[in-house]
Structure formats: C-alpha cells, structure tokens
PDB file of C-alpha atoms in Angstrom:
ATOM      1  CA  GLU Z 367     -55.470 -81.323-200.809  1.00  0.00           C
ATOM      2  CA  ILE Z 368     -52.955 -81.703-197.987  1.00  0.00           C
ATOM      3  CA  VAL Z 369     -51.514 -85.133-197.185  1.00  0.00           C
ATOM      4  CA  TYR Z 370     -49.864 -85.795-193.853  1.00  0.00           C
ATOM      5  CA  ASN Z 371     -47.749 -88.857-193.183  1.00  0.00           C
ATOM      6  CA  ALA Z 372     -47.685 -88.109-189.476  1.00  0.00           C
ATOM      7  CA  ARG Z 373     -49.818 -90.298-187.236  1.00  0.00           C
ATOM      8  CA  VAL Z 374     -53.318 -88.964-186.748  1.00  0.00           C
ATOM      9  CA  SER Z 375     -54.266 -88.961-183.094  1.00  0.00           C
ATOM     10  CA  ASP Z 376     -57.822 -87.658-183.314  1.00  0.00           C
ATOM     11  CA  ILE Z 377     -60.564 -86.495-185.649  1.00  0.00           C
ATOM     12  CA  LEU Z 378     -62.239 -83.122-185.107  1.00  0.00           C
ATOM     13  CA  THR Z 379     -66.025 -83.074-185.231  1.00  0.00           C
ATOM     14  CA  ILE Z 380     -68.868 -80.642-184.550  1.00  0.00           C
ATOM     15  CA  ASP Z 381     -72.363 -82.099-184.126  1.00  0.00           C
ATOM     16  CA  GLY Z 382     -71.172 -85.349-185.654  1.00  0.00           C
ATOM     17  CA  LYS Z 383     -69.676 -83.722-188.751  1.00  0.00           C
ATOM     18  CA  VAL Z 384     -65.961 -84.021-189.424  1.00  0.00           C
ATOM     19  CA  TYR Z 385     -64.229 -80.693-190.010  1.00  0.00           C
ATOM     20  CA  GLY Z 386     -60.579 -81.673-189.684  1.00  0.00           C
ATOM     21  CA  VAL Z 387     -57.914 -83.627-187.897  1.00  0.00           C
ATOM     22  CA  LYS Z 388     -55.573 -83.218-184.978  1.00  0.00           C
ATOM     23  CA  TYR Z 389     -52.199 -84.819-185.476  1.00  0.00           C
ATOM     24  CA  VAL Z 390     -48.641 -84.921-184.209  1.00  0.00           C
ATOM     25  CA  ASN Z 391     -46.067 -83.811-186.761  1.00  0.00           C
ATOM     26  CA  LYS Z 392     -42.637 -85.301-187.280  1.00  0.00           C
ATOM     27  CA  ARG Z 393     -41.132 -82.914-184.758  1.00  0.00           C
ATOM     28  CA  GLY Z 394     -43.553 -84.073-182.082  1.00  0.00           C
ATOM     29  CA  PHE Z 395     -45.749 -80.947-182.046  1.00  0.00           C
ATOM     30  CA  GLU Z 396     -49.517 -81.229-182.007  1.00  0.00           C
ATOM     31  CA  ARG Z 397     -51.220 -79.502-184.931  1.00  0.00           C
ATOM     32  CA  LYS Z 398     -54.773 -79.092-186.210  1.00  0.00           C
ATOM     33  CA  GLU Z 399     -55.831 -78.973-189.837  1.00  0.00           C
ATOM     34  CA  GLU Z 400     -59.373 -78.064-190.866  1.00  0.00           C
ATOM     35  CA  ALA Z 401     -60.771 -79.409-194.113  1.00  0.00           C
ATOM     36  CA  GLU Z 402     -64.042 -79.791-195.955  1.00  0.00           C
ATOM     37  CA  ASN Z 403     -63.397 -83.519-196.414  1.00  0.00           C
ATOM     38  CA  VAL Z 404     -61.247 -86.002-194.527  1.00  0.00           C
ATOM     39  CA  ILE Z 405     -60.207 -89.257-196.190  1.00  0.00           C
ATOM     40  CA  ILE Z 406     -59.237 -92.117-193.904  1.00  0.00           C
ATOM     41  CA  ALA Z 407     -56.439 -94.059-195.607  1.00  0.00           C
ATOM     42  CA  THR Z 408     -54.803 -95.950-192.780  1.00  0.00           C
ATOM     43  CA  GLY Z 409     -54.968 -99.416-194.331  1.00  0.00           C
ATOM     44  CA  GLY Z 410     -56.652-102.412-192.740  1.00  0.00           C
ATOM     45  CA  VAL Z 411     -55.540-104.696-189.919  1.00  0.00           C
ATOM     46  CA  SER Z 412     -53.245-106.957-191.971  1.00  0.00           C
ATOM     47  CA  TYR Z 413     -49.462-106.740-191.605  1.00  0.00           C
ATOM     48  CA  PRO Z 414     -49.481-104.728-188.350  1.00  0.00           C
ATOM     49  CA  GLY Z 415     -45.684-104.563-188.558  1.00  0.00           C
ATOM     50  CA  THR Z 416     -46.099-101.981-191.328  1.00  0.00           C
ATOM     51  CA  GLY Z 417     -48.109 -99.726-189.022  1.00  0.00           C
ATOM     52  CA  SER Z 418     -51.512-100.827-190.295  1.00  0.00           C
ATOM     53  CA  THR Z 419     -53.187-101.541-186.988  1.00  0.00           C
ATOM     54  CA  GLY Z 420     -56.846-100.804-187.727  1.00  0.00           C
ATOM     55  CA  ASP Z 421     -56.943 -97.214-186.431  1.00  0.00           C
ATOM     56  CA  GLY Z 422     -59.057 -96.245-189.419  1.00  0.00           C
ATOM     57  CA  TYR Z 423     -61.976 -98.323-188.176  1.00  0.00           C
ATOM     58  CA  ILE Z 424     -61.806 -96.505-184.843  1.00  0.00           C
ATOM     59  CA  PHE Z 425     -61.771 -93.115-186.577  1.00  0.00           C
ATOM     60  CA  ALA Z 426     -64.724 -94.084-188.784  1.00  0.00           C
ATOM     61  CA  ASP Z 427     -66.669 -95.432-185.805  1.00  0.00           C
ATOM     62  CA  ARG Z 428     -66.096 -92.177-183.900  1.00  0.00           C
ATOM     63  CA  THR Z 429     -67.723 -90.269-186.714  1.00  0.00           C
ATOM     64  CA  GLY Z 430     -70.848 -92.415-186.770  1.00  0.00           C
ATOM     65  CA  HIS Z 431     -70.044 -94.838-189.594  1.00  0.00           C
ATOM     66  CA  HIS Z 432     -71.295 -98.415-189.307  1.00  0.00           C
ATOM     67  CA  ILE Z 433     -68.333-100.798-189.172  1.00  0.00           C
ATOM     68  CA  GLU Z 434     -68.680-104.351-190.481  1.00  0.00           C
ATOM     69  CA  GLU Z 435     -66.778-106.987-188.517  1.00  0.00           C
ATOM     70  CA  VAL Z 436     -63.382-107.384-190.158  1.00  0.00           C
ATOM     71  CA  ARG Z 437     -61.647-110.702-190.804  1.00  0.00           C
ATOM     72  CA  PRO Z 438     -58.468-111.835-192.558  1.00  0.00           C
ATOM     73  CA  SER Z 439     -58.499-112.546-196.290  1.00  0.00           C
ATOM     74  CA  LEU Z 440     -55.846-113.913-198.634  1.00  0.00           C
ATOM     75  CA  THR Z 441     -54.642-115.764-195.572  1.00  0.00           C
ATOM     76  CA  PRO Z 442     -53.261-119.287-195.005  1.00  0.00           C
ATOM     77  CA  LEU Z 443     -55.785-121.976-194.124  1.00  0.00           C
ATOM     78  CA  ARG Z 444     -55.146-124.453-191.324  1.00  0.00           C
ATOM     79  CA  THR Z 445     -55.961-128.127-191.576  1.00  0.00           C
ATOM     80  CA  SER Z 446     -56.451-131.003-189.159  1.00  0.00           C
ATOM     81  CA  HIS Z 447     -55.184-133.509-191.721  1.00  0.00           C
ATOM     82  CA  PRO Z 448     -53.297-136.269-189.875  1.00  0.00           C
ATOM     83  CA  GLN Z 449     -50.312-136.010-192.251  1.00  0.00           C
ATOM     84  CA  LYS Z 450     -49.847-132.252-191.899  1.00  0.00           C
ATOM     85  CA  LYS Z 451     -46.643-132.681-189.864  1.00  0.00           C
ATOM     86  CA  PHE Z 452     -44.996-134.167-192.971  1.00  0.00           C
ATOM     87  CA  LEU Z 453     -46.128-131.392-195.327  1.00  0.00           C
ATOM     88  CA  ASP Z 454     -44.078-128.401-194.161  1.00  0.00           C
ATOM     89  CA  GLY Z 455     -42.166-127.031-197.151  1.00  0.00           C
ATOM     90  CA  LEU Z 456     -44.158-128.968-199.771  1.00  0.00           C
ATOM     91  CA  LEU Z 457     -45.049-127.181-203.026  1.00  0.00           C
ATOM     92  CA  LEU Z 458     -47.625-128.642-205.405  1.00  0.00           C
ATOM     93  CA  LYS Z 459     -47.823-127.122-208.879  1.00  0.00           C
ATOM     94  CA  ASN Z 460     -50.617-127.230-211.450  1.00  0.00           C
ATOM     95  CA  VAL Z 461     -53.233-128.641-209.106  1.00  0.00           C
ATOM     96  CA  GLN Z 462     -56.989-128.184-209.154  1.00  0.00           C
ATOM     97  CA  ALA Z 463     -58.587-127.410-205.794  1.00  0.00           C
ATOM     98  CA  ARG Z 464     -62.228-127.355-204.775  1.00  0.00           C
ATOM     99  CA  LEU Z 465     -63.416-125.543-201.669  1.00  0.00           C
ATOM    100  CA  VAL Z 466     -66.322-127.472-200.180  1.00  0.00           C
ATOM    101  CA  VAL Z 467     -68.618-125.929-197.575  1.00  0.00           C
ATOM    102  CA  ASP Z 468     -71.214-128.174-195.951  1.00  0.00           C
ATOM    103  CA  ASP Z 469     -70.714-130.704-198.792  1.00  0.00           C
ATOM    104  CA  GLU Z 470     -71.270-128.099-201.520  1.00  0.00           C
ATOM    105  CA  VAL Z 471     -68.501-126.979-203.879  1.00  0.00           C
ATOM    106  CA  VAL Z 472     -68.410-123.193-203.602  1.00  0.00           C
ATOM    107  CA  ARG Z 473     -65.200-122.428-205.480  1.00  0.00           C
ATOM    108  CA  GLU Z 474     -62.624-124.036-207.767  1.00  0.00           C
ATOM    109  CA  GLU Z 475     -59.103-122.776-208.495  1.00  0.00           C
ATOM    110  CA  PHE Z 476     -56.111-123.964-210.515  1.00  0.00           C
ATOM    111  CA  GLY Z 477     -52.471-123.236-209.712  1.00  0.00           C
ATOM    112  CA  GLU Z 478     -50.024-123.761-206.852  1.00  0.00           C
ATOM    113  CA  ILE Z 479     -50.529-124.856-203.251  1.00  0.00           C
ATOM    114  CA  SER Z 480     -47.805-124.834-200.626  1.00  0.00           C
ATOM    115  CA  PHE Z 481     -47.604-125.903-196.991  1.00  0.00           C
ATOM    116  CA  SER Z 482     -45.817-124.227-194.090  1.00  0.00           C
ATOM    117  CA  ASP Z 483     -46.145-123.788-190.345  1.00  0.00           C
ATOM    118  CA  ARG Z 484     -48.615-121.001-191.169  1.00  0.00           C
ATOM    119  CA  GLY Z 485     -50.935-123.455-192.894  1.00  0.00           C
ATOM    120  CA  ILE Z 486     -51.954-124.184-196.476  1.00  0.00           C
ATOM    121  CA  GLU Z 487     -51.011-121.275-198.714  1.00  0.00           C
ATOM    122  CA  GLY Z 488     -49.941-120.565-202.260  1.00  0.00           C
ATOM    123  CA  ALA Z 489     -52.079-118.791-204.852  1.00  0.00           C
ATOM    124  CA  VAL Z 490     -54.869-121.372-204.868  1.00  0.00           C
ATOM    125  CA  ALA Z 491     -55.380-121.502-201.098  1.00  0.00           C
ATOM    126  CA  LEU Z 492     -55.178-117.728-200.717  1.00  0.00           C
ATOM    127  CA  ARG Z 493     -57.771-117.146-203.445  1.00  0.00           C
ATOM    128  CA  VAL Z 494     -60.317-119.411-201.745  1.00  0.00           C
ATOM    129  CA  SER Z 495     -59.507-118.208-198.229  1.00  0.00           C
ATOM    130  CA  ARG Z 496     -62.135-115.438-198.147  1.00  0.00           C
ATOM    131  CA  ASP Z 497     -64.958-117.945-198.652  1.00  0.00           C
ATOM    132  CA  ALA Z 498     -63.316-120.410-196.267  1.00  0.00           C
ATOM    133  CA  VAL Z 499     -62.907-117.826-193.502  1.00  0.00           C
ATOM    134  CA  ASP Z 500     -66.522-116.661-193.810  1.00  0.00           C
ATOM    135  CA  ALA Z 501     -67.755-120.257-193.667  1.00  0.00           C
ATOM    136  CA  LEU Z 502     -65.634-121.057-190.602  1.00  0.00           C
ATOM    137  CA  ILE Z 503     -66.930-117.959-188.822  1.00  0.00           C
ATOM    138  CA  ASP Z 504     -70.445-119.266-189.508  1.00  0.00           C
ATOM    139  CA  ASP Z 505     -69.471-122.644-187.969  1.00  0.00           C
ATOM    140  CA  LYS Z 506     -69.817-124.487-191.270  1.00  0.00           C
ATOM    141  CA  ARG Z 507     -67.863-127.585-192.279  1.00  0.00           C
ATOM    142  CA  VAL Z 508     -65.039-126.670-194.647  1.00  0.00           C
ATOM    143  CA  LYS Z 509     -62.630-128.804-196.632  1.00  0.00           C
ATOM    144  CA  LEU Z 510     -60.229-128.397-199.524  1.00  0.00           C
ATOM    145  CA  ILE Z 511     -60.128-131.212-202.072  1.00  0.00           C
ATOM    146  CA  VAL Z 512     -56.950-131.218-204.154  1.00  0.00           C
ATOM    147  CA  ASP Z 513     -56.665-132.925-207.541  1.00  0.00           C
ATOM    148  CA  MET Z 514     -52.947-133.393-208.174  1.00  0.00           C
ATOM    149  CA  LYS Z 515     -53.457-134.747-211.700  1.00  0.00           C
ATOM    150  CA  PRO Z 516     -56.215-132.550-213.173  1.00  0.00           C
ATOM    151  CA  ALA Z 517     -55.202-133.277-216.777  1.00  0.00           C
ATOM    152  CA  LEU Z 518     -55.923-137.007-216.361  1.00  0.00           C
ATOM    153  CA  THR Z 519     -59.156-138.867-215.745  1.00  0.00           C
ATOM    154  CA  GLU Z 520     -59.142-141.604-213.111  1.00  0.00           C
ATOM    155  CA  GLU Z 521     -59.039-144.233-215.857  1.00  0.00           C
ATOM    156  CA  MET Z 522     -56.086-142.555-217.583  1.00  0.00           C
ATOM    157  CA  LEU Z 523     -54.215-142.231-214.297  1.00  0.00           C
ATOM    158  CA  PHE Z 524     -54.867-145.881-213.404  1.00  0.00           C
ATOM    159  CA  ASP Z 525     -53.446-146.966-216.773  1.00  0.00           C
ATOM    160  CA  ARG Z 526     -50.421-144.709-216.367  1.00  0.00           C
ATOM    161  CA  ILE Z 527     -49.631-146.186-212.946  1.00  0.00           C
ATOM    162  CA  LYS Z 528     -49.943-149.713-214.348  1.00  0.00           C
ATOM    163  CA  ARG Z 529     -47.460-148.783-217.093  1.00  0.00           C
ATOM    164  CA  GLU Z 530     -45.053-147.311-214.550  1.00  0.00           C
ATOM    165  CA  ILE Z 531     -45.204-150.516-212.488  1.00  0.00           C
ATOM    166  CA  ALA Z 532     -44.645-152.653-215.587  1.00  0.00           C
ATOM    167  CA  GLU Z 533     -41.395-150.802-216.252  1.00  0.00           C
ATOM    168  CA  MET Z 534     -40.100-151.242-212.691  1.00  0.00           C
ATOM    169  CA  GLN Z 535     -38.155-154.094-211.146  1.00  0.00           C
ATOM    170  CA  PRO Z 536     -40.286-156.373-208.907  1.00  0.00           C
ATOM    171  CA  GLU Z 537     -38.064-155.696-205.892  1.00  0.00           C
ATOM    172  CA  GLU Z 538     -38.272-151.913-206.156  1.00  0.00           C
ATOM    173  CA  PHE Z 539     -40.157-150.164-203.392  1.00  0.00           C
ATOM    174  CA  PHE Z 540     -43.601-148.590-203.478  1.00  0.00           C
ATOM    175  CA  SER Z 541     -41.934-145.265-202.625  1.00  0.00           C
ATOM    176  CA  GLU Z 542     -40.139-145.388-206.005  1.00  0.00           C
ATOM    177  CA  LEU Z 543     -43.482-145.569-207.758  1.00  0.00           C
ATOM    178  CA  LEU Z 544     -44.769-142.600-205.753  1.00  0.00           C
ATOM    179  CA  ARG Z 545     -41.645-140.605-206.689  1.00  0.00           C
ATOM    180  CA  LYS Z 546     -42.747-140.901-210.314  1.00  0.00           C
ATOM    181  CA  LEU Z 547     -46.106-139.358-209.448  1.00  0.00           C
ATOM    182  CA  VAL Z 548     -45.589-136.750-206.719  1.00  0.00           C
ATOM    183  CA  PRO Z 549     -42.779-134.565-205.332  1.00  0.00           C
ATOM    184  CA  LYS Z 550     -40.306-136.398-203.072  1.00  0.00           C
ATOM    185  CA  HIS Z 551     -41.563-134.464-200.044  1.00  0.00           C
ATOM    186  CA  PHE Z 552     -45.039-135.890-200.617  1.00  0.00           C
ATOM    187  CA  VAL Z 553     -44.134-139.594-200.790  1.00  0.00           C
ATOM    188  CA  ILE Z 554     -44.440-140.394-197.067  1.00  0.00           C
ATOM    189  CA  PRO Z 555     -47.734-138.486-196.581  1.00  0.00           C
ATOM    190  CA  ILE Z 556     -49.280-140.304-199.556  1.00  0.00           C
ATOM    191  CA  ALA Z 557     -48.075-143.684-198.264  1.00  0.00           C
ATOM    192  CA  HIS Z 558     -49.546-142.925-194.832  1.00  0.00           C
ATOM    193  CA  GLU Z 559     -52.783-141.745-196.448  1.00  0.00           C
ATOM    194  CA  LEU Z 560     -53.064-145.081-198.275  1.00  0.00           C
ATOM    195  CA  ASP Z 561     -51.888-147.077-195.249  1.00  0.00           C
ATOM    196  CA  VAL Z 562     -49.329-148.775-197.500  1.00  0.00           C
ATOM    197  CA  HIS Z 563     -45.739-149.049-196.277  1.00  0.00           C
ATOM    198  CA  SER Z 564     -43.357-147.090-198.491  1.00  0.00           C
ATOM    199  CA  LYS Z 565     -40.902-150.032-198.430  1.00  0.00           C
ATOM    200  CA  ASN Z 566     -43.402-152.550-199.792  1.00  0.00           C
ATOM    201  CA  TYR Z 567     -42.114-154.325-202.882  1.00  0.00           C
ATOM    202  CA  ILE Z 568     -43.770-153.085-206.043  1.00  0.00           C
ATOM    203  CA  ARG Z 569     -44.655-156.695-207.016  1.00  0.00           C
ATOM    204  CA  LYS Z 570     -46.970-156.828-203.993  1.00  0.00           C
ATOM    205  CA  VAL Z 571     -48.992-153.751-204.974  1.00  0.00           C
ATOM    206  CA  THR Z 572     -52.551-154.793-205.803  1.00  0.00           C
ATOM    207  CA  ASP Z 573     -55.028-153.287-208.255  1.00  0.00           C
ATOM    208  CA  ALA Z 574     -57.156-152.277-205.261  1.00  0.00           C
ATOM    209  CA  GLU Z 575     -54.233-150.275-203.827  1.00  0.00           C
ATOM    210  CA  ILE Z 576     -53.633-148.674-207.213  1.00  0.00           C
ATOM    211  CA  ALA Z 577     -57.311-147.689-207.352  1.00  0.00           C
ATOM    212  CA  ARG Z 578     -57.022-146.130-203.877  1.00  0.00           C
ATOM    213  CA  LEU Z 579     -53.890-144.285-204.967  1.00  0.00           C
ATOM    214  CA  VAL Z 580     -55.791-142.889-207.957  1.00  0.00           C
ATOM    215  CA  LYS Z 581     -58.586-141.663-205.652  1.00  0.00           C
ATOM    216  CA  VAL Z 582     -56.063-139.903-203.397  1.00  0.00           C
ATOM    217  CA  LEU Z 583     -54.176-138.283-206.281  1.00  0.00           C
ATOM    218  CA  LYS Z 584     -57.448-137.102-207.827  1.00  0.00           C
ATOM    219  CA  GLY Z 585     -59.000-135.857-204.601  1.00  0.00           C
ATOM    220  CA  MET Z 586     -56.943-135.659-201.425  1.00  0.00           C
ATOM    221  CA  VAL Z 587     -59.130-134.114-198.729  1.00  0.00           C
ATOM    222  CA  PHE Z 588     -57.797-131.511-196.318  1.00  0.00           C
ATOM    223  CA  PRO Z 589     -60.296-130.620-193.551  1.00  0.00           C
ATOM    224  CA  ILE Z 590     -60.032-126.868-192.901  1.00  0.00           C
ATOM    225  CA  THR Z 591     -60.481-126.098-189.227  1.00  0.00           C
ATOM    226  CA  ASP Z 592     -58.977-122.621-188.822  1.00  0.00           C
ATOM    227  CA  TYR Z 593     -57.216-119.787-190.607  1.00  0.00           C
ATOM    228  CA  ALA Z 594     -54.101-117.733-189.970  1.00  0.00           C
ATOM    229  CA  PRO Z 595     -54.717-114.438-188.127  1.00  0.00           C
ATOM    230  CA  PHE Z 596     -54.238-110.886-189.385  1.00  0.00           C
ATOM    231  CA  PRO Z 597     -50.423-110.761-189.094  1.00  0.00           C
ATOM    232  CA  PHE Z 598     -50.257-113.404-191.856  1.00  0.00           C
ATOM    233  CA  ALA Z 599     -53.109-112.109-194.026  1.00  0.00           C
ATOM    234  CA  VAL Z 600     -52.446-110.149-197.194  1.00  0.00           C
ATOM    235  CA  VAL Z 601     -55.593-108.029-196.924  1.00  0.00           C
ATOM    236  CA  THR Z 602     -58.412-107.203-194.538  1.00  0.00           C
ATOM    237  CA  ALA Z 603     -61.960-108.180-195.458  1.00  0.00           C
TER     238      ALA Z 603
END
C-alpha cells in the first residue's frame, strides 16, 4: 500500500478498468503509480476550505461508477419564521423537537437548538437535517416544532405560570414573567408570537393569554424553507 498526499490529477484506466493514478508530487513533477486497487479517499463536498471539493465523485464517475446526487447533511436549517431576525445568538437547552413533513412527524430529538445567521443549528437541528433536506428537495412541506418545556404537561405549565404571576407585583411587566420561563434573548420573539406587548402590566394578563403562552412554549412552529449549503455542512450525503 502506497499513500500519496499529493493532489491526484487523473486516474489511469484501460478498457474501463483502473490500473493506477497520475499525480503531481510535492515538488511539482508529474508521476504515475500503477496499482491493483485504487481507493478514492478525497472526502465529500462539505468544508471546501479544507480541500474537500468533490473531486472523488468526478474520479468515480470517470471509471463508470453510478453517482447518487449529493446534498448537504448535518447542516443548518433555514426558517421563514417572522421572528427570526430576533433569534440570532439564541441558545435553547433541553428542548424536544419534532420534524414534521407534510403534517407527519418523521423524527424527534432532544437536546440543544441554537440560532445564527446560518440558520437553525445545534445538535437537535443538525441531527434532523438529513430528513429535512431530503424532504425539501422533494418539494414537501417541512416544519420544526419545538417544545421548550418537555418535562411539563400543558396543565402543569399553566399552573406554574399562574403561580409565577401570583408571586409578582401587579405593576410588573409581562416581559418579567417571560424572563422566568425563557432565556432573555427569547422574550421579545415570544411576546411578538403571542401578539402581547412586553410592557403590558402582569395584572392585565388573561387566562386566555396564559393558555396561548403555554401552547407556544410547548410547540413553537418554525417553518423550514431552505438549508445551508455545503460550505456550512458537516458531512456530505
């Protein structure tokens, strides 16, 4: 076995059978190496900055192999959610997420979700991204439903919020209640989602608004409309 780190520029074939490679060595000289077997180990298309630019698929295609269409995997997902402009930098821990394709739950994951200008990422989003990308390519409707309080039922969460309100001063703001339930960075997006002003006095919060808040915390919906391209993907599918 001989391993070359130099860039392979061509594959040598006779009647469709590979018998070696032609390459340029580190000194810039072209060399040929014949071998009984040639292993293509160029990596995928992800992280092109590392030199992984998909040459291996070209080499394999030249030698008659059938190449499946490649797509990014373990990649950020992009949403059309109207509050996305407020979410950059947000990290949600210990959440339960369901990936829904054409109204059918196809995958559930527990862990962290984060938001950046690349899209929705974090362990949970990346793990479901393969199924999401495939569904988007097939023009299916995709959404991510995030339960931010998976350890509580809706009834338990409703009661907890009522207790929190009971311990607050009547002239405190609705935003102070939200700060007890979600990260500070998430207060404004939740208020916008509920269409309740963050500066509303807590004494004016109705049971109907609490019920809506429970629904959002137990199942905020993020429509998934796109995915980050190969430069941001961890692997190639």
